[in-house]
Amino acid sequence: MPIASFPLPAHPVTRGPRHHFFGYYDKSPWDTAMRRMLALETTFMDRSPTGKDPALVGVIDLEHNREFTPVAESYAWHWQQGNMLRWLPGSDDREIIFNDLREGQFVAVILDLATGRERVLPRPVYALTPDGRGAVTVNFTRLHHFYAGYGYPGGPDDGQLDNPAPEDEGVWWLDLETGESRLVVSLAELAAYRPHSRMAGRPRYLNHLLFNPGGTRFIMLDRWMVGPGHLTRLYTASPDGPDLCLLADDDLVSHFDWYDSEHVLAWASVPGKGEHFFLFRDLSDEVKVVGSDVLTQDGHCSYSPDRQWLLTDTYPDREKMCTLILYHPATNRRFDLGRFYAPPQLADELRCDLHPRWSPDGRQVCFDSAHEGTRQMYLVEVGALLDSAV
C-alpha cells in the first residue's frame, strides 16, 4: 500500500510549565555532534508577542538531564519561525546566531557559548549560506505588517508601508564577518518582472528565503496582497546577480526545500497540473509532480541528509489532528508516524505547526507540538524504519 500507518513514540525533549519551541522546519536545532539542541522558552503561548516580550534562548543537553539552560534573550521572534536561531555553520558548534531587537533596531547576534562574547550585526538574518559567512535578509517590519506572525513587532517605523514596491527595499545580502550589506533585488524590480494585472499596485513583501546546498543561489516567495489574502510567485536568485529565475507563477506557492543545488521541491499550483508537490529544475522550465497520489496536502517538507526520504506534516484536519509523515520518493511509499492534536485556541498566527526537522545523521526527527497542553519539542527515532522500509 502506498500509505501505511507506522506510529512511533514521540518523546518530549522539553517540559512545562514554561513553553518551548524551535521555529521553522528549514533549519536544525541539533549541533553537529548531536549532543545539544537549541530552543526558545516563553511564559505564554496563547497571544502574539509585542516586541516587549522576551523569549529565552537556551541550550538543551541531550546526553544528561535535558535541562533547558538559558544563554540569552531575544525580543525579535514570532511563533512560526522563531528568531532564526541556529548553530553558526563553520564555528565547530561553538557559536549560535539569532535575531534580536536592540535600541529600536532589528539586529543579528552571534554568541560564543564558550566565552559568552557576542558580536552584533547591523541587520537581522533570514537565511545563511552553508559556510556561515553570509546571509540574505528582508525588512521584518514590513513582513510583520503584511503577514502577521512571520515578521517582528516593535521595530523601527518602516516609512514605506504605503509604497507597494519600494526601489530601496527587498532582499539584502549581509556579510557576517564584516557586517556590510547591499541590496540584492528590490521589490520594485520584482514588480516590474513579467508583470500582470493581478499584481498591479498591490503591496508586496518577501518571505521564506533559503540557500541551496552549494550556497550559490537562494529561493524566495514574492507575495502581494489581494483583499485579506495574498498571491505568490516563486523565484530563485543569486546573491551576486540577482540572475532571477521565476519558477512558479500561478498565484499559489507554499512550502519548499532544495533537493540539491539545481532542484527545488515546492507545494504549488502549475497550469494544467493543479496543486501538488512539484520538483522544479532551477534556471529552466522543467517541472514534475512528486507523490501525486499520496502527498495530497501542503506541508512543511524537507529532505533527509542523504536525500532519500522526505519529511513533512499536515495542517489540522476536521478532528484538529496534524499528521507527521515520512515519504520515500523512489518507491512512492508514505508512512504516517503519528497524529497530534492541535488546540483550536492556537489558530492563525498563534498556531503550533509541527514543523518537523531532521537530525544531522538522518536518524531522528524533532517537531513542535501543543498536543499535551503546553508548547513543547518532541523527538521521534526513525532510523529503524528507514532501515527496514526499503
Short mmCIF file of C-alpha atoms in Angstrom, two decimals:
data_model
loop_
_atom_site.label_atom_id
_atom_site.label_comp_id
_atom_site.label_asym_id
_atom_site.label_seq_id
_atom_site.Cartn_x
_atom_site.Cartn_y
_atom_site.Cartn_z
CA MET A 1 0.00 0.00 0.00
CA PRO A 2 1.34 3.48 -0.83
CA ILE A 3 0.16 4.83 2.56
CA ALA A 4 0.93 2.91 5.76
CA SER A 5 0.23 3.77 9.38
CA PHE A 6 3.51 3.32 11.25
CA PRO A 7 3.12 5.02 14.65
CA LEU A 8 6.35 5.70 16.53
CA PRO A 9 6.72 7.05 20.10
CA ALA A 10 7.17 10.81 20.41
CA HIS A 11 9.44 11.53 23.38
CA PRO A 12 9.36 15.02 24.95
CA VAL A 13 12.63 16.91 24.76
CA THR A 14 11.33 19.81 26.84
CA ARG A 15 8.68 20.06 29.54
CA GLY A 16 6.40 22.62 31.17
CA PRO A 17 5.17 24.62 32.84
CA ARG A 18 7.02 27.04 30.55
CA HIS A 19 6.65 26.70 26.79
CA HIS A 20 9.44 25.66 24.42
CA PHE A 21 9.77 25.63 20.65
CA PHE A 22 12.38 26.00 17.95
CA GLY A 23 10.63 27.54 14.99
CA TYR A 24 10.68 26.71 11.33
CA TYR A 25 11.31 23.42 9.55
CA ASP A 26 14.16 24.56 7.31
CA LYS A 27 16.93 24.52 9.93
CA SER A 28 18.05 22.07 12.61
CA PRO A 29 18.11 22.61 16.39
CA TRP A 30 20.86 19.97 16.84
CA ASP A 31 24.57 20.72 16.94
CA THR A 32 26.65 18.65 14.52
CA ALA A 33 27.69 16.23 17.29
CA MET A 34 24.03 15.74 18.25
CA ARG A 35 24.82 16.32 21.93
CA ARG A 36 22.91 19.58 22.28
CA MET A 37 19.78 21.18 20.93
CA LEU A 38 18.70 24.83 20.73
CA ALA A 39 15.28 26.09 21.81
CA LEU A 40 13.28 29.16 22.77
CA GLU A 41 11.41 29.42 26.07
CA THR A 42 8.38 31.62 26.80
CA THR A 43 5.97 32.09 29.70
CA PHE A 44 2.89 32.20 27.44
CA MET A 45 1.66 30.60 24.23
CA ASP A 46 -1.85 32.00 23.66
CA ARG A 47 -1.14 35.50 22.31
CA SER A 48 1.20 37.27 19.93
CA PRO A 49 4.48 38.74 21.16
CA THR A 50 4.57 42.52 21.35
CA GLY A 51 8.23 43.37 20.93
CA LYS A 52 8.49 43.77 24.71
CA ASP A 53 8.09 40.07 25.48
CA PRO A 54 11.42 38.26 25.79
CA ALA A 55 11.92 34.71 24.60
CA LEU A 56 14.82 33.00 26.33
CA VAL A 57 17.40 31.46 24.03
CA GLY A 58 18.70 28.23 25.51
CA VAL A 59 20.66 25.03 25.07
CA ILE A 60 19.40 21.55 25.96
CA ASP A 61 21.96 18.93 26.99
CA LEU A 62 20.68 15.76 25.32
CA GLU A 63 23.22 13.47 26.97
CA HIS A 64 22.38 14.25 30.58
CA ASN A 65 19.27 15.76 32.16
CA ARG A 66 17.78 17.51 29.11
CA GLU A 67 17.50 20.69 31.14
CA PHE A 68 16.96 23.95 29.27
CA THR A 69 19.85 26.29 30.09
CA PRO A 70 19.25 29.92 29.06
CA VAL A 71 22.14 31.70 27.38
CA ALA A 72 20.48 34.88 26.06
CA GLU A 73 17.13 36.52 25.45
CA SER A 74 15.52 37.85 22.30
CA TYR A 75 12.81 40.43 21.63
CA ALA A 76 12.61 39.70 17.89
CA TRP A 77 10.63 36.48 17.50
CA HIS A 78 7.31 35.00 16.48
CA TRP A 79 5.57 31.65 16.80
CA GLN A 80 6.07 30.44 13.24
CA GLN A 81 9.76 30.98 12.54
CA GLY A 82 11.11 31.80 15.98
CA ASN A 83 14.01 34.25 15.80
CA MET A 84 16.03 32.41 13.11
CA LEU A 85 18.00 30.70 15.89
CA ARG A 86 20.59 28.17 14.72
CA TRP A 87 24.14 26.97 15.17
CA LEU A 88 26.50 29.11 13.13
CA PRO A 89 27.96 26.95 10.32
CA GLY A 90 31.72 26.70 10.41
CA SER A 91 32.01 27.50 14.13
CA ASP A 92 32.54 23.91 15.32
CA ASP A 93 29.37 24.05 17.43
CA ARG A 94 30.84 26.94 19.40
CA GLU A 95 28.67 29.82 18.19
CA ILE A 96 24.96 30.37 17.66
CA ILE A 97 23.17 33.14 15.77
CA PHE A 98 19.74 34.64 16.31
CA ASN A 99 17.79 37.86 15.76
CA ASP A 100 17.05 40.45 18.45
CA LEU A 101 15.59 43.92 18.93
CA ARG A 102 18.11 46.35 20.41
CA GLU A 103 17.80 50.09 20.77
CA GLY A 104 14.79 50.08 18.46
CA GLN A 105 16.55 48.20 15.65
CA PHE A 106 16.40 44.60 14.50
CA VAL A 107 19.86 43.01 14.58
CA ALA A 108 21.52 39.61 14.43
CA VAL A 109 23.59 38.37 17.37
CA ILE A 110 26.43 35.85 17.12
CA LEU A 111 27.07 34.39 20.57
CA ASP A 112 30.12 32.36 21.56
CA LEU A 113 28.75 29.79 24.02
CA ALA A 114 32.18 29.09 25.49
CA THR A 115 33.14 32.67 26.36
CA GLY A 116 29.79 34.47 26.38
CA ARG A 117 31.24 37.01 23.96
CA GLU A 118 28.77 38.32 21.41
CA ARG A 119 29.03 40.13 18.12
CA VAL A 120 26.08 42.26 16.96
CA LEU A 121 25.40 42.70 13.23
CA PRO A 122 23.53 45.77 11.92
CA ARG A 123 20.79 43.72 10.23
CA PRO A 124 18.81 40.64 11.24
CA VAL A 125 19.29 37.45 9.25
CA TYR A 126 16.82 35.29 7.38
CA ALA A 127 18.83 32.56 5.59
CA LEU A 128 22.51 31.72 6.00
CA THR A 129 24.94 30.40 3.42
CA PRO A 130 26.05 26.82 4.19
CA ASP A 131 29.55 28.06 5.12
CA GLY A 132 28.16 30.60 7.61
CA ARG A 133 29.92 33.57 6.06
CA GLY A 134 26.93 35.37 4.60
CA ALA A 135 23.18 35.74 4.82
CA VAL A 136 20.21 37.18 3.00
CA THR A 137 17.51 39.06 4.82
CA VAL A 138 14.37 41.17 4.45
CA ASN A 139 12.58 44.03 6.17
CA PHE A 140 10.94 42.31 9.16
CA THR A 141 8.81 45.36 9.96
CA ARG A 142 7.24 45.23 6.51
CA LEU A 143 6.83 41.47 6.76
CA HIS A 144 5.08 41.81 10.12
CA HIS A 145 2.73 44.48 8.77
CA PHE A 146 1.58 42.47 5.76
CA TYR A 147 1.87 38.94 7.19
CA ALA A 148 1.49 38.95 10.97
CA GLY A 149 3.18 36.01 12.61
CA TYR A 150 6.25 35.99 10.38
CA GLY A 151 7.77 39.43 10.82
CA TYR A 152 8.58 41.00 14.18
CA PRO A 153 6.63 43.62 16.15
CA GLY A 154 8.18 46.54 17.98
CA GLY A 155 10.76 47.52 15.40
CA PRO A 156 11.52 50.78 13.63
CA ASP A 157 8.90 52.57 11.58
CA ASP A 158 9.05 51.38 8.01
CA GLY A 159 8.04 54.66 6.40
CA GLN A 160 7.16 52.94 3.11
CA LEU A 161 4.23 50.73 4.02
CA ASP A 162 2.03 52.73 1.64
CA ASN A 163 4.51 52.15 -1.19
CA PRO A 164 3.53 48.87 -2.87
CA ALA A 165 7.02 48.13 -4.20
CA PRO A 166 9.88 50.36 -2.97
CA GLU A 167 13.05 50.61 -5.02
CA ASP A 168 15.27 50.57 -1.93
CA GLU A 169 13.67 47.59 -0.19
CA GLY A 170 13.77 43.87 -0.93
CA VAL A 171 16.40 41.19 -0.32
CA TRP A 172 19.63 42.30 1.34
CA TRP A 173 22.95 40.46 1.36
CA LEU A 174 24.75 40.62 4.72
CA ASP A 175 28.41 39.74 5.23
CA LEU A 176 28.53 38.02 8.62
CA GLU A 177 32.22 38.76 9.07
CA THR A 178 32.23 42.49 8.27
CA GLY A 179 28.58 43.45 8.80
CA GLU A 180 28.48 45.12 5.39
CA SER A 181 25.24 44.80 3.42
CA ARG A 182 23.88 45.58 -0.03
CA LEU A 183 20.53 45.33 -1.79
CA VAL A 184 20.41 42.22 -3.99
CA VAL A 185 16.97 42.55 -5.58
CA SER A 186 14.35 45.23 -4.92
CA LEU A 187 10.60 44.93 -4.60
CA ALA A 188 10.32 47.38 -7.49
CA GLU A 189 12.42 45.07 -9.64
CA LEU A 190 10.18 42.11 -8.80
CA ALA A 191 7.06 44.14 -9.52
CA ALA A 192 8.43 45.00 -12.97
CA TYR A 193 9.46 41.45 -13.80
CA ARG A 194 6.92 39.94 -16.22
CA PRO A 195 4.06 41.89 -14.60
CA HIS A 196 0.40 41.00 -14.92
CA SER A 197 -2.86 42.72 -14.00
CA ARG A 198 -3.41 40.76 -10.76
CA MET A 199 -0.43 42.44 -9.13
CA ALA A 200 -0.86 46.00 -10.37
CA GLY A 201 -0.49 48.45 -7.50
CA ARG A 202 -0.67 45.71 -4.86
CA PRO A 203 1.57 45.91 -1.76
CA ARG A 204 4.43 43.40 -1.94
CA TYR A 205 6.54 41.64 0.65
CA LEU A 206 9.03 38.78 0.73
CA ASN A 207 9.09 35.64 2.84
CA HIS A 208 10.86 32.30 3.28
CA LEU A 209 14.37 32.67 1.89
CA LEU A 210 16.62 29.61 1.72
CA PHE A 211 20.04 28.91 0.14
CA ASN A 212 20.73 25.87 -1.98
CA PRO A 213 23.25 23.31 -0.62
CA GLY A 214 26.05 24.85 -2.66
CA GLY A 215 25.36 28.36 -1.40
CA THR A 216 25.26 29.69 -4.95
CA ARG A 217 21.57 30.60 -5.17
CA PHE A 218 18.67 31.25 -2.85
CA ILE A 219 14.93 30.87 -3.16
CA MET A 220 12.20 33.28 -2.04
CA LEU A 221 8.47 33.82 -2.02
CA ASP A 222 7.39 37.10 -3.63
CA ARG A 223 3.91 37.92 -2.36
CA TRP A 224 1.42 40.71 -2.98
CA MET A 225 -1.78 41.47 -1.11
CA VAL A 226 -5.18 40.79 -2.71
CA GLY A 227 -8.00 41.56 -0.30
CA PRO A 228 -7.32 39.82 3.04
CA GLY A 229 -5.04 37.25 1.39
CA HIS A 230 -2.09 37.14 -0.95
CA LEU A 231 -0.86 35.69 -4.23
CA THR A 232 2.64 34.27 -4.62
CA ARG A 233 5.47 33.81 -7.06
CA LEU A 234 8.45 31.52 -6.50
CA TYR A 235 11.84 32.92 -7.51
CA THR A 236 15.43 31.84 -7.28
CA ALA A 237 18.25 34.35 -7.43
CA SER A 238 21.98 34.74 -6.95
CA PRO A 239 23.39 36.94 -4.17
CA ASP A 240 25.82 38.25 -6.80
CA GLY A 241 23.27 38.71 -9.61
CA PRO A 242 20.49 38.66 -8.93
CA ASP A 243 20.07 36.48 -12.09
CA LEU A 244 16.38 35.96 -11.37
CA CYS A 245 14.54 32.79 -12.29
CA LEU A 246 10.74 32.67 -11.97
CA LEU A 247 9.95 29.03 -11.20
CA ALA A 248 6.23 29.23 -10.37
CA ASP A 249 3.76 31.94 -11.42
CA ASP A 250 0.28 30.52 -10.97
CA ASP A 251 -0.60 32.54 -7.82
CA LEU A 252 -0.10 29.76 -5.26
CA VAL A 253 3.22 28.64 -3.81
CA SER A 254 3.79 27.50 -0.26
CA HIS A 255 6.47 25.40 1.47
CA PHE A 256 9.59 24.12 -0.25
CA ASP A 257 13.05 22.63 0.12
CA TRP A 258 16.08 22.29 -2.11
CA TYR A 259 16.64 18.69 -3.26
CA ASP A 260 20.11 19.61 -4.50
CA SER A 261 21.67 22.81 -5.81
CA GLU A 262 19.65 22.59 -9.05
CA HIS A 263 16.24 21.26 -7.99
CA VAL A 264 13.54 22.64 -5.69
CA LEU A 265 10.58 20.76 -4.25
CA ALA A 266 7.59 23.04 -3.60
CA TRP A 267 3.87 22.82 -2.98
CA ALA A 268 2.48 24.96 -5.78
CA SER A 269 -0.09 25.38 -8.50
CA VAL A 270 1.11 24.74 -12.05
CA PRO A 271 -1.13 25.50 -15.05
CA GLY A 272 -2.76 22.35 -16.36
CA LYS A 273 -1.42 20.24 -13.48
CA GLY A 274 -3.26 21.57 -10.42
CA GLU A 275 -1.87 21.78 -6.88
CA HIS A 276 0.79 19.26 -5.87
CA PHE A 277 4.31 18.94 -4.65
CA PHE A 278 6.41 19.69 -7.73
CA LEU A 279 10.10 19.24 -8.36
CA PHE A 280 11.32 22.29 -10.29
CA ARG A 281 14.68 22.50 -12.02
CA ASP A 282 16.29 25.86 -11.40
CA LEU A 283 17.05 28.10 -14.39
CA SER A 284 14.76 26.03 -16.61
CA ASP A 285 11.11 25.24 -17.34
CA GLU A 286 11.41 21.62 -16.17
CA VAL A 287 8.85 20.54 -13.56
CA LYS A 288 7.35 17.22 -12.48
CA VAL A 289 4.81 16.07 -9.88
CA VAL A 290 6.05 14.30 -6.74
CA GLY A 291 3.81 11.90 -4.80
CA SER A 292 0.60 12.96 -6.53
CA ASP A 293 -1.47 10.10 -5.12
CA VAL A 294 -0.06 10.03 -1.57
CA LEU A 295 1.12 13.56 -0.79
CA THR A 296 -2.20 15.29 -1.30
CA GLN A 297 -1.79 18.23 1.10
CA ASP A 298 0.58 21.11 1.61
CA GLY A 299 3.10 20.52 4.37
CA HIS A 300 6.41 21.62 5.86
CA CYS A 301 8.67 19.48 3.67
CA SER A 302 12.38 18.71 3.96
CA TYR A 303 14.71 16.11 2.51
CA SER A 304 16.77 13.79 4.69
CA PRO A 305 20.52 14.46 4.77
CA ASP A 306 21.06 11.64 2.25
CA ARG A 307 18.18 12.95 0.10
CA GLN A 308 16.47 9.53 0.09
CA TRP A 309 13.46 10.48 2.23
CA LEU A 310 11.06 13.38 2.52
CA LEU A 311 9.74 14.53 5.90
CA THR A 312 6.53 16.57 6.05
CA ASP A 313 3.35 17.17 8.04
CA THR A 314 -0.23 18.32 7.57
CA TYR A 315 -2.32 21.15 8.89
CA PRO A 316 -5.07 20.18 11.35
CA ASP A 317 -7.87 18.06 9.89
CA ARG A 318 -11.54 18.12 10.96
CA GLU A 319 -10.59 16.38 14.19
CA LYS A 320 -7.90 19.01 14.84
CA MET A 321 -5.16 16.43 14.28
CA CYS A 322 -1.85 17.01 12.47
CA THR A 323 -0.12 14.06 10.82
CA LEU A 324 3.65 13.51 10.83
CA ILE A 325 4.74 11.89 7.56
CA LEU A 326 7.76 10.18 6.04
CA TYR A 327 7.74 9.66 2.28
CA HIS A 328 10.11 7.58 0.14
CA PRO A 329 10.16 9.08 -3.38
CA ALA A 330 11.92 6.14 -5.03
CA THR A 331 9.09 3.72 -4.12
CA ASN A 332 6.24 6.26 -3.71
CA ARG A 333 5.56 4.93 -0.20
CA ARG A 334 4.22 7.07 2.63
CA PHE A 335 4.50 6.26 6.35
CA ASP A 336 2.31 8.13 8.85
CA LEU A 337 4.33 8.28 12.06
CA GLY A 338 1.70 9.81 14.32
CA ARG A 339 -1.22 12.19 14.71
CA PHE A 340 -1.07 15.07 17.16
CA TYR A 341 -3.85 17.27 18.48
CA ALA A 342 -3.74 20.96 17.59
CA PRO A 343 -5.61 23.02 20.25
CA PRO A 344 -8.19 25.14 18.40
CA GLN A 345 -7.41 28.20 20.52
CA LEU A 346 -3.97 28.24 18.88
CA ALA A 347 -5.13 29.37 15.47
CA ASP A 348 -3.85 31.67 12.73
CA GLU A 349 -0.52 33.24 13.74
CA LEU A 350 -0.64 31.53 17.17
CA ARG A 351 -0.82 28.02 15.75
CA CYS A 352 1.71 25.39 16.68
CA ASP A 353 2.56 23.64 13.42
CA LEU A 354 4.70 20.52 13.77
CA HIS A 355 7.48 21.99 11.59
CA PRO A 356 9.38 18.66 11.60
CA ARG A 357 13.17 18.72 11.22
CA TRP A 358 15.85 16.12 10.55
CA SER A 359 18.78 15.38 12.82
CA PRO A 360 22.22 15.71 11.21
CA ASP A 361 22.56 11.91 10.92
CA GLY A 362 19.06 11.49 9.48
CA ARG A 363 18.03 9.01 12.18
CA GLN A 364 15.83 11.26 14.30
CA VAL A 365 13.06 13.80 13.80
CA CYS A 366 12.23 16.74 16.07
CA PHE A 367 8.96 18.64 15.99
CA ASP A 368 7.00 21.23 17.99
CA SER A 369 3.55 20.44 19.33
CA ALA A 370 0.95 21.56 21.88
CA HIS A 371 -0.96 18.27 21.99
CA GLU A 372 -0.24 17.80 25.71
CA GLY A 373 -1.42 21.27 26.70
CA THR A 374 1.81 23.24 26.54
CA ARG A 375 4.00 24.08 23.55
CA GLN A 376 6.96 21.70 23.64
CA MET A 377 9.56 19.94 21.47
CA TYR A 378 9.40 16.20 20.77
CA LEU A 379 11.76 13.59 19.37
CA VAL A 380 10.99 10.55 17.21
CA GLU A 381 13.52 7.80 16.42
CA VAL A 382 13.07 6.90 12.73
CA GLY A 383 16.31 5.05 11.98
CA ALA A 384 14.85 1.55 12.34
CA LEU A 385 12.01 2.41 9.98
CA LEU A 386 14.40 3.79 7.38
CA ASP A 387 16.49 0.62 7.55
CA SER A 388 13.58 -1.78 7.25
CA ALA A 389 11.25 0.04 4.89
CA VAL A 390 13.34 -0.24 1.74
#
